[in-house]
Tab-separated table of C-alpha atoms in Angstrom:
chain	number	residue	atom	x	y	z
A	237	MET	CA	-180.658	40.150	-2.522
A	238	LYS	CA	-179.751	36.538	-3.446
A	239	LEU	CA	-177.261	36.103	-6.211
A	240	ASN	CA	-175.604	32.756	-7.036
A	241	ALA	CA	-176.300	32.089	-3.167
A	242	ASP	CA	-177.285	28.277	-3.403
A	243	LEU	CA	-173.619	26.956	-2.863
A	244	ALA	CA	-174.724	23.466	-3.251
A	245	GLN	CA	-175.085	24.440	-6.709
A	246	ARG	CA	-172.884	24.853	-9.412
A	247	ALA	CA	-172.276	28.956	-10.646
A	248	CYS	CA	-170.245	30.768	-13.104
A	249	GLU	CA	-170.339	34.098	-14.120
A	250	ASN	CA	-167.795	36.103	-16.360
A	251	ILE	CA	-167.152	39.827	-15.543
A	252	TYR	CA	-167.072	40.740	-18.926
A	253	ASP	CA	-170.776	39.840	-19.974
A	254	LEU	CA	-171.682	42.040	-16.557
A	255	GLU	CA	-172.844	45.483	-16.039
A	256	TRP	CA	-170.888	48.110	-13.738
A	257	GLU	CA	-173.258	49.356	-10.835
A	258	GLU	CA	-172.444	51.888	-8.412
A	259	SER	CA	-171.872	51.634	-5.237
A	260	SER	CA	-173.194	54.139	-2.486
A	261	THR	CA	-169.407	55.592	-2.452
A	262	ALA	CA	-168.592	58.199	-5.897
A	263	GLY	CA	-166.039	56.719	-7.689
A	264	VAL	CA	-166.203	53.292	-6.660
A	265	GLN	CA	-168.149	50.556	-9.208
A	266	ARG	CA	-169.069	46.798	-8.583
A	267	LEU	CA	-169.767	43.668	-10.714
A	268	ARG	CA	-171.553	41.192	-7.855
A	269	LEU	CA	-170.585	37.468	-8.950
A	270	GLU	CA	-172.287	36.215	-5.966
A	271	ARG	CA	-174.688	37.809	-2.850
A	272	ASP	CA	-176.716	36.485	-0.081
A	273	ASP	CA	-177.462	39.091	2.697
A	274	ASP	CA	-180.872	37.149	3.986
A	275	GLN	CA	-179.451	37.454	7.723
A	276	PRO	CA	-177.974	40.759	7.975
A	277	PRO	CA	-175.786	42.710	9.251
A	278	ALA	CA	-173.822	39.710	7.249
A	279	GLU	CA	-173.475	40.068	3.883
A	280	ARG	CA	-172.091	36.958	1.899
A	281	VAL	CA	-170.484	38.286	-1.076
A	282	THR	CA	-167.906	37.622	-3.975
A	283	THR	CA	-167.389	40.974	-6.087
A	284	VAL	CA	-165.289	42.684	-8.724
A	285	VAL	CA	-164.467	46.408	-7.453
A	286	ARG	CA	-163.378	49.548	-9.683
A	287	PHE	CA	-162.235	52.405	-7.788
A	288	ALA	CA	-161.672	54.934	-10.717
A	289	PRO	CA	-158.912	57.653	-9.950
A	290	GLY	CA	-158.808	59.311	-6.638
A	291	SER	CA	-161.970	57.374	-5.576
A	292	SER	CA	-162.104	56.462	-1.500
A	293	PHE	CA	-164.102	54.305	1.119
A	294	ALA	CA	-164.175	56.028	4.363
A	295	GLN	CA	-163.071	53.894	7.020
A	296	ASN	CA	-164.746	50.534	7.177
A	297	ASP	CA	-164.259	47.329	9.787
A	298	HIS	CA	-164.305	44.126	8.623
A	299	GLU	CA	-166.255	42.187	10.352
A	300	GLY	CA	-166.726	38.995	8.975
A	301	GLY	CA	-163.026	39.273	7.446
A	302	GLU	CA	-161.749	40.571	3.791
A	303	GLU	CA	-159.975	38.914	1.274
A	304	PHE	CA	-158.972	40.562	-2.313
A	305	LEU	CA	-156.839	40.395	-5.106
A	306	VAL	CA	-155.853	43.416	-6.775
A	307	LEU	CA	-156.334	42.683	-10.596
A	308	ASP	CA	-155.019	46.194	-11.646
A	309	GLY	CA	-153.789	49.386	-10.973
A	310	THR	CA	-153.016	50.101	-6.745
A	311	LEU	CA	-154.930	49.751	-4.046
A	312	SER	CA	-153.893	51.992	-1.263
A	313	ASP	CA	-155.204	52.498	2.574
A	314	GLN	CA	-152.991	54.165	5.930
A	315	TYR	CA	-150.839	51.007	5.984
A	316	GLY	CA	-149.536	51.236	2.598
A	317	ASN	CA	-149.910	50.681	-0.834
A	318	TYR	CA	-151.049	47.275	-2.973
A	319	PRO	CA	-150.573	46.694	-6.648
A	320	ALA	CA	-151.989	44.457	-9.348
A	321	GLY	CA	-150.890	41.197	-7.795
A	322	THR	CA	-151.315	41.569	-4.654
A	323	TYR	CA	-153.572	38.901	-2.676
A	324	GLY	CA	-154.491	39.876	0.631
A	325	ARG	CA	-156.642	38.868	3.585
A	326	ASN	CA	-157.636	41.186	6.107
A	327	PRO	CA	-159.636	39.389	9.167
A	328	LYS	CA	-162.655	39.492	11.372
A	329	GLY	CA	-161.376	42.856	13.624
A	330	THR	CA	-159.305	44.365	11.437
A	331	GLY	CA	-160.450	47.704	9.288
A	332	HIS	CA	-158.908	50.329	6.744
A	333	ALA	CA	-159.441	53.224	4.765
A	334	PRO	CA	-158.794	52.269	0.733
A	335	PHE	CA	-158.137	54.360	-1.683
A	336	SER	CA	-156.691	54.615	-5.135
A	337	GLU	CA	-154.292	57.752	-6.700
A	338	ASP	CA	-154.687	56.479	-9.819
A	339	GLY	CA	-157.597	53.599	-9.998
A	340	CYS	CA	-157.578	50.360	-9.178
A	341	ILE	CA	-159.815	46.865	-9.544
A	342	MET	CA	-159.388	44.167	-7.349
A	343	LEU	CA	-161.322	40.689	-6.773
A	344	VAL	CA	-162.731	41.145	-3.255
A	345	LYS	CA	-164.910	38.361	-1.575
A	346	LEU	CA	-166.472	39.349	2.008
A	347	TRP	CA	-168.129	37.992	5.483
A	348	GLN	CA	-166.351	34.687	4.019
A	349	MET	CA	-163.376	34.505	6.500
A	350	HIS	CA	-163.480	31.730	9.577
A	351	PRO	CA	-163.838	33.231	12.776
A	352	ASP	CA	-160.170	31.401	13.226
A	353	ASP	CA	-158.520	33.379	11.263
A	354	ARG	CA	-156.346	36.019	12.508
A	355	GLN	CA	-153.621	36.187	9.640
A	356	GLN	CA	-153.296	39.369	8.033
A	357	LEU	CA	-151.636	38.615	4.796
A	358	ALA	CA	-150.132	40.943	1.417
A	359	ILE	CA	-148.645	38.804	-0.739
A	360	ASN	CA	-147.250	39.918	-4.306
A	361	THR	CA	-147.623	37.222	-6.718
A	362	ARG	CA	-145.859	38.611	-9.127
A	363	ASP	CA	-142.681	37.663	-7.328
A	364	GLU	CA	-141.253	34.446	-9.322
A	365	GLY	CA	-138.851	33.479	-6.152
A	366	LEU	CA	-142.505	32.626	-4.607
A	367	TRP	CA	-143.467	30.224	-7.093
A	368	GLN	CA	-143.010	26.386	-7.198
A	369	LYS	CA	-142.680	23.845	-10.221
A	370	ARG	CA	-144.888	21.190	-10.420
A	371	ALA	CA	-144.643	17.394	-11.490
A	372	ASP	CA	-146.969	18.379	-14.466
A	373	GLY	CA	-145.128	21.151	-15.941
A	374	SER	CA	-147.591	23.953	-14.099
A	375	ASP	CA	-146.456	26.107	-11.163
A	376	GLN	CA	-148.167	26.780	-8.032
A	377	LEU	CA	-147.861	29.862	-5.485
A	378	THR	CA	-149.540	28.809	-2.238
A	379	LEU	CA	-151.326	31.500	-0.348
A	380	LEU	CA	-153.009	29.944	2.489
A	381	GLU	CA	-153.381	26.273	3.519
A	382	ALA	CA	-155.093	26.093	6.943
A	383	GLY	CA	-158.181	23.003	7.786
A	384	TYR	CA	-160.577	25.493	6.365
A	385	GLU	CA	-159.513	25.995	3.057
A	386	SER	CA	-156.534	26.200	0.845
A	387	VAL	CA	-155.946	29.223	-1.596
A	388	CYS	CA	-153.542	29.314	-4.353
A	389	MET	CA	-152.616	30.697	-7.785
A	390	LEU	CA	-151.433	28.349	-10.686
A	391	ARG	CA	-150.108	28.762	-13.803
A	392	TRP	CA	-151.576	25.760	-16.358
A	393	PRO	CA	-149.498	25.385	-19.568
A	394	ALA	CA	-151.448	25.546	-23.050
A	395	GLY	CA	-152.265	21.709	-23.622
A	396	LEU	CA	-152.105	20.340	-20.056
A	397	THR	CA	-154.550	18.049	-19.154
A	398	VAL	CA	-154.981	17.774	-15.052
A	399	GLU	CA	-156.752	14.571	-14.644
A	400	GLU	CA	-159.919	14.700	-12.944
A	401	GLN	CA	-160.190	15.572	-9.191
A	402	ARG	CA	-162.895	15.462	-6.367
A	403	PHE	CA	-163.415	18.530	-4.698
A	404	ASP	CA	-165.046	17.427	-1.372
A	405	GLY	CA	-165.188	20.624	-0.119
A	406	GLY	CA	-166.172	22.569	-3.589
A	407	VAL	CA	-163.932	24.616	-4.977
A	408	GLU	CA	-164.095	28.103	-6.652
A	409	TYR	CA	-161.795	29.747	-9.912
A	410	PHE	CA	-160.848	33.311	-10.613
A	411	VAL	CA	-159.271	33.336	-14.466
A	412	LEU	CA	-156.899	35.995	-14.416
A	413	SER	CA	-155.544	35.156	-18.533
A	414	GLY	CA	-156.143	32.732	-20.787
A	415	SER	CA	-158.532	30.271	-21.066
A	416	PHE	CA	-159.673	26.736	-19.490
A	417	HIS	CA	-162.694	24.113	-19.994
A	418	ASP	CA	-163.955	21.276	-18.103
A	419	GLN	CA	-166.526	18.769	-18.813
A	420	ASN	CA	-169.216	21.111	-18.278
A	421	TRP	CA	-168.226	25.021	-20.243
A	422	VAL	CA	-164.741	26.972	-21.279
A	423	TYR	CA	-163.760	29.185	-19.047
A	424	PRO	CA	-161.822	32.361	-20.540
A	425	GLU	CA	-159.919	35.070	-18.863
A	426	GLY	CA	-162.796	37.166	-16.353
A	427	SER	CA	-164.175	33.784	-15.364
A	428	TRP	CA	-165.428	33.188	-12.438
A	429	LEU	CA	-166.421	29.276	-10.976
A	430	ARG	CA	-167.887	27.683	-8.284
A	431	LEU	CA	-168.453	24.189	-7.491
A	432	PRO	CA	-170.212	22.837	-5.144
A	433	PRO	CA	-168.611	19.667	-2.158
A	434	GLY	CA	-168.198	16.995	-3.773
A	435	SER	CA	-167.659	18.266	-7.248
A	436	ARG	CA	-165.419	16.297	-9.815
A	437	GLN	CA	-163.498	18.177	-12.817
A	438	THR	CA	-161.186	17.317	-15.395
A	439	ILE	CA	-159.237	19.888	-16.727
A	440	TYR	CA	-158.033	21.060	-20.477
A	441	VAL	CA	-155.771	23.782	-20.838
A	442	ASP	CA	-156.958	25.688	-24.341
A	443	ARG	CA	-154.344	28.512	-23.629
A	444	GLN	CA	-151.791	29.504	-21.251
A	445	CYS	CA	-153.658	29.747	-18.127
A	446	THR	CA	-153.510	31.705	-14.579
A	447	VAL	CA	-156.025	31.291	-12.248
A	448	TYR	CA	-156.828	31.957	-8.262
A	449	ARG	CA	-158.126	28.655	-6.668
A	450	LYS	CA	-159.709	28.632	-3.316
A	451	SER	CA	-161.008	25.657	-1.955
A	452	GLY	CA	-162.512	23.256	0.661
A	453	HIS	CA	-164.558	26.119	1.939
A	454	LEU	CA	-167.935	25.557	0.932
A	455	LEU	CA	-168.310	22.238	2.817
A	456	ASN	CA	-169.384	24.050	5.674
A	457	PRO	CA	-169.465	27.608	4.981
A	458	VAL	CA	-168.514	30.530	7.582
A	459	SER	CA	-171.588	31.913	9.320
A	460	TYR	CA	-171.917	35.066	11.424
A	461	VAL	CA	-175.430	34.227	12.504
């Protein structure tokens, strides 16, 4: 199945416009944002996953790595608990048995981690001590800076204009709160946006906005074939 699979094209979805799909595990549902499974067993996906209270997955191994951001509730596994605001990376070769006692919602990216990436992270993005003020009045929390991709959280004040940027390696956003627009569209809370390599973008912040941003990863996308 292919969904927003052409990385050379702009793609945009809003989770509040989508219908939850049942997964193969009872109590776990998904909203699919992008999917490309033409070359099994690799299945490149970006999804929002919802765990009902008391639901769990059996042990699963991350053959292509896992990146996640807990949006609501608390995710747990045999290694610990990850409350809302936790950003995590589980590289290729790791595995766990996730569950949620009270339920949770999380953004998940699978089969997209560079094979040389061995950093296992769990970062509390709600720790104000990790954020840095920028000259334009916005705040930034750097989550990963590597030659193959950059990942960060950004907080933009209402009324901010971010002058035109060029993203040679493409860029991807998920809007956690607020709203911004660019020359193409308006992106309220729950929006997922992906722009291809070489894109130019000017951002206008309509309402105080917090976003997850990943860039540089689309020019030479990971392939495990």
